[in-house]
PDB file of C-alpha atoms in Angstrom:
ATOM      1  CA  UNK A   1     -17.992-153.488  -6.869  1.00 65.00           C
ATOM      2  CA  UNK A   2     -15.323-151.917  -9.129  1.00 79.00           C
ATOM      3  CA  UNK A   3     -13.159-148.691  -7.226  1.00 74.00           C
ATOM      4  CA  UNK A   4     -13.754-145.686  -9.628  1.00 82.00           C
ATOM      5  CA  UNK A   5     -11.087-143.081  -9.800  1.00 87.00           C
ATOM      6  CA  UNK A   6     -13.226-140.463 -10.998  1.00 90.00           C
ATOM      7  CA  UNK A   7     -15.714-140.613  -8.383  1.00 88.00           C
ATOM      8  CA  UNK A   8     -13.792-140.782  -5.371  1.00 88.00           C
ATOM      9  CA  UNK A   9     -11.080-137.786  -6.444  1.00 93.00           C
ATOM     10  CA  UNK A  10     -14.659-136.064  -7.370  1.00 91.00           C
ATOM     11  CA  UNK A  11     -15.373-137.159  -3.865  1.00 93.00           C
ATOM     12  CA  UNK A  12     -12.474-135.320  -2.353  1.00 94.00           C
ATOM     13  CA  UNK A  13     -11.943-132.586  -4.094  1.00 95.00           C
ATOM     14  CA  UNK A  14     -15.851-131.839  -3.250  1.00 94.00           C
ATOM     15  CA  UNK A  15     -15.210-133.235   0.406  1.00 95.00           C
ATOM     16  CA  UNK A  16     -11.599-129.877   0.447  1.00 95.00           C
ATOM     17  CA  UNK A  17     -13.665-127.483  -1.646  1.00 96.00           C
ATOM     18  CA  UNK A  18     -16.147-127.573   1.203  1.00 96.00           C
ATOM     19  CA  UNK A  19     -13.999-128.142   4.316  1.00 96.00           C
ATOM     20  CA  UNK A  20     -11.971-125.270   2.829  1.00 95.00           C
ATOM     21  CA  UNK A  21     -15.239-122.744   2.252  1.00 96.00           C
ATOM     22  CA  UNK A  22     -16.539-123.782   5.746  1.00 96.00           C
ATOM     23  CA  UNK A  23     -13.021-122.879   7.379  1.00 97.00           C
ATOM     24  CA  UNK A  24     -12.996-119.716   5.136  1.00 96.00           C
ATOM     25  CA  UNK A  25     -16.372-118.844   6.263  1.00 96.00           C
ATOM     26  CA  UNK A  26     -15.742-119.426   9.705  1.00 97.00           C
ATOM     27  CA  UNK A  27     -12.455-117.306   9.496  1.00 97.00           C
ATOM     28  CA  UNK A  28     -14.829-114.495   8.106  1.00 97.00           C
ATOM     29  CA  UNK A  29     -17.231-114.280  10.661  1.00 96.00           C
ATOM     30  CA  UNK A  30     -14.688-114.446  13.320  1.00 96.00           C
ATOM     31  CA  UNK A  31     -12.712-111.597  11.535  1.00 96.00           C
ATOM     32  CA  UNK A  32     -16.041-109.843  11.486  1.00 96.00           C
ATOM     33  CA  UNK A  33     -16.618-110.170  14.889  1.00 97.00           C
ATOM     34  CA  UNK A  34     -13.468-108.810  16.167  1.00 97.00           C
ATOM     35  CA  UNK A  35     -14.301-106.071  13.935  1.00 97.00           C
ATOM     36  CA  UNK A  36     -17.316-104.499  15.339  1.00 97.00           C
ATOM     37  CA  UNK A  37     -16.004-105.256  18.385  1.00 97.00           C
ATOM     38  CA  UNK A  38     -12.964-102.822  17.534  1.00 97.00           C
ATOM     39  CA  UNK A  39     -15.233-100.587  15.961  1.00 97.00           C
ATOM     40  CA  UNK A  40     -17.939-100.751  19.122  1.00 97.00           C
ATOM     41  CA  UNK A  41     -14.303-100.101  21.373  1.00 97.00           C
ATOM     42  CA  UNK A  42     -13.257 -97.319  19.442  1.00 97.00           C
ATOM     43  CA  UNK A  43     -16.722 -95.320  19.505  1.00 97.00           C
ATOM     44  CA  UNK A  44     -17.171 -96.098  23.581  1.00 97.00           C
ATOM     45  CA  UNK A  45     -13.052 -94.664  24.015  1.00 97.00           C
ATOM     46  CA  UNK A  46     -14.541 -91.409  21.322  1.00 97.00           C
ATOM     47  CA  UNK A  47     -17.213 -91.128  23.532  1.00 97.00           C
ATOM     48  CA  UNK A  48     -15.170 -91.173  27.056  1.00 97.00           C
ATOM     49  CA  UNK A  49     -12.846 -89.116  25.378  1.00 97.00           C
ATOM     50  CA  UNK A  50     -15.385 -86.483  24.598  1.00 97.00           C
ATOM     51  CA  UNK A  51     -16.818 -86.710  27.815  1.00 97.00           C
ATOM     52  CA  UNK A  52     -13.432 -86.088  29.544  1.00 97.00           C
ATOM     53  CA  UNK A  53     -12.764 -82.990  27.254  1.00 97.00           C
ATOM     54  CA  UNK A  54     -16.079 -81.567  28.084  1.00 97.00           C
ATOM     55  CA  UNK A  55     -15.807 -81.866  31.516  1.00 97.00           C
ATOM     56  CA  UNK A  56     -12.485 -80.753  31.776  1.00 97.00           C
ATOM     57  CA  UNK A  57     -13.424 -77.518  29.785  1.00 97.00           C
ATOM     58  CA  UNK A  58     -16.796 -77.045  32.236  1.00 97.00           C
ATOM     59  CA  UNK A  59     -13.624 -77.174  34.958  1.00 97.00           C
ATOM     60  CA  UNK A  60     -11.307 -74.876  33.411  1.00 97.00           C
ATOM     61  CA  UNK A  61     -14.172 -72.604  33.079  1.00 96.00           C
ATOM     62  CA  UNK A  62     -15.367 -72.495  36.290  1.00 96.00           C
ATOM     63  CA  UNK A  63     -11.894 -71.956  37.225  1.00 96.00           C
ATOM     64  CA  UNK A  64     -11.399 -69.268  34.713  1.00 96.00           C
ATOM     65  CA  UNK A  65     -14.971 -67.217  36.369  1.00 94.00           C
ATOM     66  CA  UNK A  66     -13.345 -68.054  39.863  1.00 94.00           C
ATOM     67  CA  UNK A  67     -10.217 -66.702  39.066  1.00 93.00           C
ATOM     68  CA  UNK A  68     -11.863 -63.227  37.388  1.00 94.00           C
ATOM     69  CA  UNK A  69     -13.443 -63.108  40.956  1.00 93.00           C
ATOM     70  CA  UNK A  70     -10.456 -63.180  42.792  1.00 92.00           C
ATOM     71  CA  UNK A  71      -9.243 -60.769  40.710  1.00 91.00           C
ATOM     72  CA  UNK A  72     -12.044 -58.032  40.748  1.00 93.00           C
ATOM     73  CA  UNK A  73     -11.990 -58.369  44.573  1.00 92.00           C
ATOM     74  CA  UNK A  74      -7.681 -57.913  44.634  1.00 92.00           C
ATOM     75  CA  UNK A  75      -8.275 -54.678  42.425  1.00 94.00           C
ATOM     76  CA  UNK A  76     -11.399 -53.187  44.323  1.00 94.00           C
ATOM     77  CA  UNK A  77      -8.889 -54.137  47.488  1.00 93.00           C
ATOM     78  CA  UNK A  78      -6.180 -52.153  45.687  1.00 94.00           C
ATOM     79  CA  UNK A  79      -8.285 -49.282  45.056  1.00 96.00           C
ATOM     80  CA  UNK A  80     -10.055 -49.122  48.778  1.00 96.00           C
ATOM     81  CA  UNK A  81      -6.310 -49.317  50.396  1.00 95.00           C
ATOM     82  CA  UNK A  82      -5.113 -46.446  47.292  1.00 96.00           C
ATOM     83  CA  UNK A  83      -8.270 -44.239  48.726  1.00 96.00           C
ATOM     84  CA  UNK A  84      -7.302 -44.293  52.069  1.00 95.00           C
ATOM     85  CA  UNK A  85      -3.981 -43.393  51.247  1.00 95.00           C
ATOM     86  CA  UNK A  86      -5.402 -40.429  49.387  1.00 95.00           C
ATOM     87  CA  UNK A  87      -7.340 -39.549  52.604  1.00 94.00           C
ATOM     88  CA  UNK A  88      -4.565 -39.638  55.139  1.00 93.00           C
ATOM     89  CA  UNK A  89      -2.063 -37.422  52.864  1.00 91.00           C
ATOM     90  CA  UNK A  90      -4.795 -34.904  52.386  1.00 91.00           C
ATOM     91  CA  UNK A  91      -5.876 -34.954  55.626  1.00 89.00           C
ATOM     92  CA  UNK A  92      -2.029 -34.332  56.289  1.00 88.00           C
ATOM     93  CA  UNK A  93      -1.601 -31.809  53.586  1.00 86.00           C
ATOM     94  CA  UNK A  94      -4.782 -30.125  55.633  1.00 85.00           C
ATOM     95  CA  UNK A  95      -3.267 -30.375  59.026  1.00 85.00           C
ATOM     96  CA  UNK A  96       0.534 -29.278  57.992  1.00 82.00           C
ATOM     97  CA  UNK A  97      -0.611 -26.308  56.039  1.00 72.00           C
ATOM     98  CA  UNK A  98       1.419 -23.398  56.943  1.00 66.00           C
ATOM     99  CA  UNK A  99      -0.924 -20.717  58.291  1.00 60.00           C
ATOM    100  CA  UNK A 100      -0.950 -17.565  55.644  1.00 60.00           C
TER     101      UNK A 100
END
């Protein structure tokens, strides 16, 4: 049997062609793997994200409708103690009147 050139560089440049598109390939599903993956990440941190913003805005305005409470109650406090104060200086006025 006679060695021939042609067929065996044929041979090996088939035998790199192919080890080199299998490694490519490989390579690109990997690299699309870790892809979605970083995509799939991204949208469940979005999505916590949101969640956390929402909530923390459901706090705030909670807090905010407490807070208008509190408030209401101080003034209608202010305005009970202010109406007793009117009360005792006219019932002062009323009893320190100089007789005429």
């Amino acid at each position: 049997m006679k060695f021939d050139a042609s067929a065996a560089s044929f041979l090996l440049a088939f035998i790199g062609a192919l080890s080199g598109w299998i490694a490519w390939w490989h390579n690109k599903l990997k690299f699309e793997k870790q892809q979605a993956t970083q995509i799939a990440v991204a949208a469940a941190e979005k999505a916590l994200n949101d969640k956390r913003n929402f909530d923390h805005l459901v706090r705030n305005q909670a807090e905010i409708s407490k807070n208008i409470a509190y408030g209401f109650q101080d003034i209608e406090n202010q305005i009970a103690d202010q109406n007793n104060e009117l009360r005792e200086i006219k019932a002062w006025l009323i009893r320190c009147k100089p007789a005429e």
